[in-house]
Amino acid sequence: MTAVLTVSCIFPSYGTKTDVDAARESKSNLENEKKEIEKTIEKLEVLKSDTASYVNQLDAELNSLNKQVTALNSRVAAKEAEIEEAEAELAASKEDERRQYESMKLRIQYMYEKGETSYLDLLFKSADLTQLFNRAEYISQIAAYDRKMLDQYEAASEEVAAREADLKAEHEELVTLKTNTEEKQKDAERLMNEKTAELKSYNSKIAASEGSLSDLEKDIAAQEDKIKAIEAELKRKEEEAKKAALEAGQKYNTVSIGNINFIWPCPASSRITSSFGDRESPTEGASSSHQGIDIGASTGSSILAAASGTVTISTYSYSAGNYIMINHGGGVSTVYMHCSELLVSAGQEVTQGQVIAKVGSTGYSTGPHLHFGIRVNGSYVNPINYVSP
């Protein structure tokens, strides 16, 4: 009878299909992170562009306000010069008015002190009637001239005073307009400083994200190299196994899952809420081809290692949430998804029945449960064929 040579007899614990799966999963996670960072950069670029446009708008507004303030300063200075000129003119007019008043006052005082005699003498000493009328007319003209000049000086002073008042009112309006414009200028400068700081922050965030993106691309490339190296090693080992089997006259088989006895991974529940195979997607993002079984259980229920092995993955992904993969050798591995808490780390050796995690609802999930899967040489098989509650 031909003997059966299993992979577990030939392959060491490194360079297995599970390692390839782990590397691919790691690469997938890195690519998801890369997409998220690319989305972040895209959003930051939009914000940066909008802010840069606003900064340009503020810059134009500031230039306009600066020109307005400069023009208003010139107008205020010109108006102040006009006011000074009007004040000087008013002072001169008041002085003319005062002098005219003093002149009239002296003449009136003279008339009062001399009485009317001087004027009568002046009239009666006239040689004839014509001279008398001429002298009387002269005296009348002097009095009328004094009154007229005083009235003119008073009117001129009033006109200059009114013009000065108008100039001061205009000056006050200009100063108010200048103050308001300067307030707008300060507001625009404050906004400009804020938006310039935002722009600088966006540039820094974009630079940091691009640096992270570059690191991720290197990590992805490293995972690709790792996958290629493991696959090459697997191919080499498989060829060696085939050759050894043929030389020994034995039948070659790539797997023997029958050598591993699994236990039920969730002792708190035996309720299967979703079976292996095709199904209707229970939530957005979840697969319609179910690569395992879902065991409904309360959050925090213990999850056990179905068999002894080495933890190859203990991490978080968008779809699986917190999850663990255990390599049992011979191309066989088990996965435990949607955990609320992970209790073991990658590289750690675990024994069958050891509590490795707690039931949860992380990732694409509609409620607390354990997604349990079995992989054989990278392909999922129906766990019910190998384990039962």
XYZ file of C-alpha atoms in Angstrom:
389
model
C 0.000 0.000 0.000
C 1.269 3.424 -0.976
C 2.158 5.642 1.974
C 0.930 9.231 2.338
C 3.606 11.900 2.854
C 2.167 15.064 4.402
C 3.484 18.607 4.200
C 3.811 18.717 7.971
C 6.480 16.020 7.723
C 8.583 17.995 5.260
C 7.994 21.752 5.703
C 9.533 23.700 8.591
C 7.438 26.234 10.520
C 8.626 29.097 8.303
C 7.861 29.751 4.644
C 4.301 28.340 4.656
C 1.160 29.359 2.796
C 0.013 30.940 6.034
C 3.060 33.203 5.979
C 2.122 34.252 2.457
C -1.433 34.935 3.600
C -0.161 36.939 6.551
C 2.106 38.985 4.281
C -0.739 39.554 1.831
C -3.043 40.576 4.659
C -0.381 42.947 5.954
C 0.053 44.348 2.452
C -3.714 44.774 2.124
C -3.832 46.637 5.435
C -0.970 48.865 4.324
C -2.724 49.562 1.022
C -5.899 50.487 2.912
C -3.859 52.841 5.085
C -2.315 54.271 1.936
C -5.762 54.934 0.457
C -6.860 56.669 3.651
C -3.753 58.860 3.652
C -4.277 59.662 -0.039
C -7.852 60.712 0.785
C -6.528 62.824 3.649
C -3.974 64.479 1.364
C -6.688 65.120 -1.224
C -8.896 66.795 1.403
C -5.948 68.811 2.715
C -5.081 69.941 -0.815
C -8.671 71.168 -1.298
C -8.558 73.029 2.031
C -5.138 74.424 1.145
C -6.385 75.605 -2.258
C -9.477 77.252 -0.745
C -7.389 78.924 1.960
C -4.794 80.110 -0.573
C -7.586 81.663 -2.668
C -8.958 83.386 0.426
C -5.469 84.636 1.343
C -5.122 86.118 -2.159
C -8.533 87.748 -1.763
C -7.540 89.176 1.634
C -4.256 90.401 0.185
C -6.123 92.304 -2.546
C -8.540 93.682 0.059
C -5.638 94.776 2.277
C -3.941 96.527 -0.636
C -7.179 98.373 -1.371
C -7.648 99.320 2.302
C -4.022 100.484 2.560
C -4.576 102.750 -0.455
C -7.804 104.049 1.067
C -6.091 104.825 4.383
C -3.232 106.585 2.571
C -5.709 108.642 0.533
C -7.747 109.478 3.642
C -4.586 110.554 5.492
C -3.868 112.955 2.624
C -7.436 114.261 2.630
C -7.414 114.720 6.417
C -4.089 116.576 6.227
C -5.411 118.779 3.398
C -8.595 119.495 5.354
C -6.557 120.383 8.444
C -4.513 122.800 6.312
C -7.755 124.379 5.047
C -8.992 124.692 8.629
C -5.724 126.369 9.671
C -6.052 128.750 6.722
C -9.680 129.505 7.632
C -8.709 130.073 11.264
C -6.002 132.514 10.181
C -8.440 134.252 7.818
C -11.061 134.440 10.583
C -8.514 135.905 12.972
C -7.568 138.553 10.374
C -11.236 139.332 9.691
C -11.937 139.646 13.399
C -8.953 141.985 13.686
C -10.302 144.159 10.823
C -13.702 144.151 12.488
C -12.113 145.158 15.801
C -10.140 147.973 14.197
C -13.222 149.295 12.416
C -15.159 149.106 15.635
C -12.384 150.941 17.507
C -12.297 153.604 14.787
C -16.053 154.116 15.010
C -15.889 154.106 18.775
C -13.247 156.860 18.738
C -15.337 158.986 16.372
C -18.460 158.457 18.461
C -16.474 159.254 21.605
C -15.149 162.422 19.947
C -18.662 163.501 18.979
C -19.886 162.814 22.495
C -17.056 164.742 24.108
C -17.261 167.722 21.707
C -20.980 167.594 21.535
C -22.812 168.733 18.442
C -21.052 172.134 18.438
C -18.184 171.081 16.266
C -20.503 169.743 13.608
C -22.728 172.846 13.818
C -19.705 175.131 13.624
C -18.506 173.176 10.657
C -21.859 173.657 8.980
C -22.482 177.314 9.901
C -18.990 178.401 8.965
C -19.714 177.352 5.411
C -19.210 180.191 2.927
C -22.436 179.489 1.097
C -25.327 177.106 0.942
C -23.584 174.792 -1.489
C -20.614 174.390 0.824
C -22.984 173.798 3.714
C -24.763 171.014 1.877
C -21.447 169.535 0.794
C -20.166 169.508 4.364
C -23.383 167.997 5.688
C -23.193 165.329 2.979
C -19.562 164.628 3.877
C -20.401 164.150 7.558
C -23.259 161.830 6.622
C -21.037 159.848 4.255
C -18.414 159.347 6.965
C -21.019 157.933 9.345
C -22.500 155.730 6.618
C -19.035 154.542 5.599
C -18.209 153.586 9.183
C -21.444 151.591 9.487
C -20.987 149.978 6.097
C -17.405 148.925 6.796
C -18.363 147.501 10.185
C -21.219 145.549 8.598
C -18.883 144.222 5.892
C -16.284 143.113 8.407
C -18.945 141.454 10.553
C -20.379 139.661 7.498
C -16.901 138.562 6.405
C -16.176 137.209 9.874
C -19.485 135.327 9.928
C -18.797 133.874 6.472
C -15.309 132.719 7.443
C -16.633 131.280 10.734
C -19.344 129.364 8.849
C -16.762 128.044 6.377
C -14.526 127.025 9.279
C -17.433 125.142 10.896
C -18.138 123.347 7.593
C -14.467 122.427 7.250
C -14.378 121.057 10.784
C -17.514 118.980 10.118
C -15.949 117.625 6.923
C -12.749 116.933 8.845
C -14.683 115.009 11.495
C -16.401 112.921 8.790
C -13.038 112.134 7.187
C -11.510 111.158 10.534
C -14.502 108.856 11.233
C -14.191 107.301 7.766
C -10.445 106.861 8.281
C -11.013 105.224 11.707
C -13.576 102.809 10.239
C -11.263 101.981 7.342
C -8.370 101.360 9.742
C -10.616 98.981 11.749
C -11.397 97.081 8.542
C -7.676 97.060 7.814
C -6.931 95.548 11.248
C -9.665 92.906 10.786
C -8.282 91.991 7.369
C -4.734 91.778 8.775
C -5.961 89.540 11.631
C -7.751 87.268 9.160
C -4.697 87.284 6.915
C -2.495 86.148 9.821
C -4.982 83.401 10.760
C -5.347 82.116 7.203
C -1.602 82.307 6.582
C -1.090 80.186 9.722
C -3.752 77.743 8.465
C -2.021 77.563 5.103
C 1.284 76.828 6.825
C -0.435 74.131 8.926
C -1.938 72.514 5.808
C 1.473 72.500 4.127
C 2.997 70.836 7.197
C 0.206 68.239 7.384
C 0.477 67.506 3.666
C 4.253 67.125 3.963
C 3.830 64.784 6.958
C 1.145 62.758 5.147
C 3.300 62.520 2.045
C 6.152 61.301 4.245
C 3.859 58.650 5.744
C 2.696 57.751 2.242
C 6.292 57.300 1.124
C 6.989 55.061 4.137
C 3.866 53.004 3.411
C 4.872 52.571 -0.215
C 8.236 51.262 0.980
C 6.495 48.914 3.431
C 4.144 47.696 0.688
C 7.108 47.062 -1.597
C 8.815 45.190 1.258
C 5.709 43.018 1.746
C 5.625 42.308 -1.994
C 9.267 41.243 -1.840
C 8.485 39.113 1.216
C 5.559 37.433 -0.583
C 7.731 36.702 -3.601
C 10.496 35.311 -1.387
C 8.112 33.064 0.587
C 6.396 31.855 -2.586
C 9.785 31.095 -4.113
C 10.775 29.217 -0.947
C 7.476 27.320 -0.987
C 7.962 26.368 -4.593
C 11.499 25.192 -3.876
C 10.380 23.167 -0.840
C 7.487 21.673 -2.781
C 9.819 20.596 -5.559
C 12.120 19.047 -2.958
C 9.164 17.233 -1.379
C 7.974 15.918 -4.723
C 11.455 14.754 -5.586
C 11.916 13.071 -2.181
C 8.532 11.360 -2.467
C 9.226 10.086 -5.960
C 12.662 8.811 -4.941
C 11.071 6.965 -2.005
C 8.339 5.565 -4.255
C 5.694 7.368 -2.179
C 2.521 9.216 -3.151
C 2.847 13.021 -2.741
C 0.064 14.976 -1.082
C 0.187 18.671 -0.172
C -1.977 18.645 2.965
C -3.347 16.386 5.665
C -5.711 18.389 7.877
C -6.791 15.132 9.491
C -3.659 15.252 11.667
C -5.103 18.275 13.507
C -8.031 17.964 15.896
C -9.899 21.244 16.452
C -12.031 22.270 19.424
C -15.014 24.641 19.375
C -13.539 28.181 19.699
C -16.433 29.830 21.574
C -17.642 27.733 24.544
C -20.129 30.453 25.577
C -22.319 29.817 22.514
C -23.115 27.136 19.944
C -25.430 29.376 17.889
C -24.292 29.740 14.261
C -25.773 32.979 12.883
C -24.224 32.776 9.399
C -22.960 29.635 7.652
C -20.052 29.062 5.282
C -20.575 29.896 1.595
C -22.697 32.277 -0.470
C -25.082 34.573 1.367
C -26.738 37.983 1.159
C -24.345 40.635 2.475
C -25.516 41.495 6.035
C -24.033 45.015 6.017
C -22.291 47.425 3.691
C -18.706 46.311 3.101
C -19.305 42.701 4.179
C -18.655 39.907 1.673
C -21.512 37.951 0.085
C -19.183 34.925 -0.111
C -18.809 33.925 3.539
C -15.385 32.368 4.205
C -16.202 30.950 7.627
C -18.991 30.660 10.189
C -20.376 33.341 12.514
C -20.981 32.282 16.123
C -23.328 34.681 17.927
C -22.199 35.423 21.490
C -22.207 38.198 24.070
C -19.530 40.877 23.940
C -16.580 39.865 26.104
C -17.162 36.102 25.799
C -13.912 34.115 25.676
C -12.450 33.004 22.341
C -10.204 29.898 22.475
C -7.416 28.728 20.180
C -9.030 25.872 18.200
C -5.632 24.135 18.065
C -2.053 24.771 19.143
C 0.169 26.859 16.912
C 1.944 30.167 16.326
C 0.119 33.508 16.148
C 1.037 35.034 12.778
C -1.333 38.012 12.880
C -2.845 39.934 15.791
C -3.994 43.301 14.514
C -6.883 45.451 13.242
C -8.289 45.821 9.734
C -11.231 47.816 8.401
C -13.260 44.754 7.428
C -12.224 42.089 9.986
C -11.852 44.520 12.895
C -9.585 43.129 15.619
C -8.556 39.697 14.403
C -6.053 36.865 14.944
C -4.546 34.268 12.617
C -2.861 31.144 14.030
C -0.548 28.919 11.979
C -0.964 25.247 12.923
C 1.635 23.964 10.448
C 1.090 21.857 7.367
C -0.474 24.778 5.491
C -3.367 24.935 7.975
C -4.376 28.086 9.843
C -7.408 29.437 11.702
C -8.758 32.987 11.854
C -10.801 34.730 14.567
C -12.411 38.054 13.539
C -14.407 41.027 14.981
C -12.876 40.652 18.480
C -13.409 43.329 21.108
C -10.011 42.575 22.678
C -6.867 40.753 21.525
C -4.966 38.861 24.241
C -2.038 37.440 22.221
C 0.588 38.947 19.933
C 2.107 37.976 16.593
C 4.931 35.459 17.042
C 3.483 34.072 20.278
C 3.043 30.315 20.706
C -0.438 29.307 21.900
C -1.888 26.013 23.095
C -5.233 24.491 22.228
C -7.976 25.902 24.492
C -5.976 28.999 25.483
C -8.064 32.207 25.695
C -6.704 34.371 22.886
C -9.377 37.092 22.533
C -12.837 38.330 23.499
C -15.994 38.406 21.366
C -16.869 41.829 19.911
C -18.351 43.653 16.925
C -15.410 45.505 15.349
C -14.932 46.005 11.601
C -17.811 45.208 9.235
C -20.238 43.704 11.742
C -23.927 43.874 12.642
C -23.544 42.716 16.246
C -21.287 40.835 18.673
C -20.117 37.509 17.227
C -17.022 35.463 16.368
C -16.202 34.890 12.712
C -14.245 31.603 12.722
C -12.465 30.389 9.606
C -10.118 27.544 8.627
C -7.609 27.953 5.781
C -5.880 25.069 4.030
C -2.983 26.085 1.776
C -4.427 29.586 1.492
C -8.004 28.526 0.690
C -10.894 28.660 3.119
C -12.781 25.437 3.912
C -16.050 24.895 5.759
C -15.177 24.772 9.498
C -18.236 22.591 10.226
C -16.474 19.739 8.430
C -13.752 19.814 11.111
C -15.259 21.215 14.316
C -18.592 21.207 16.148
C -19.954 22.678 19.433
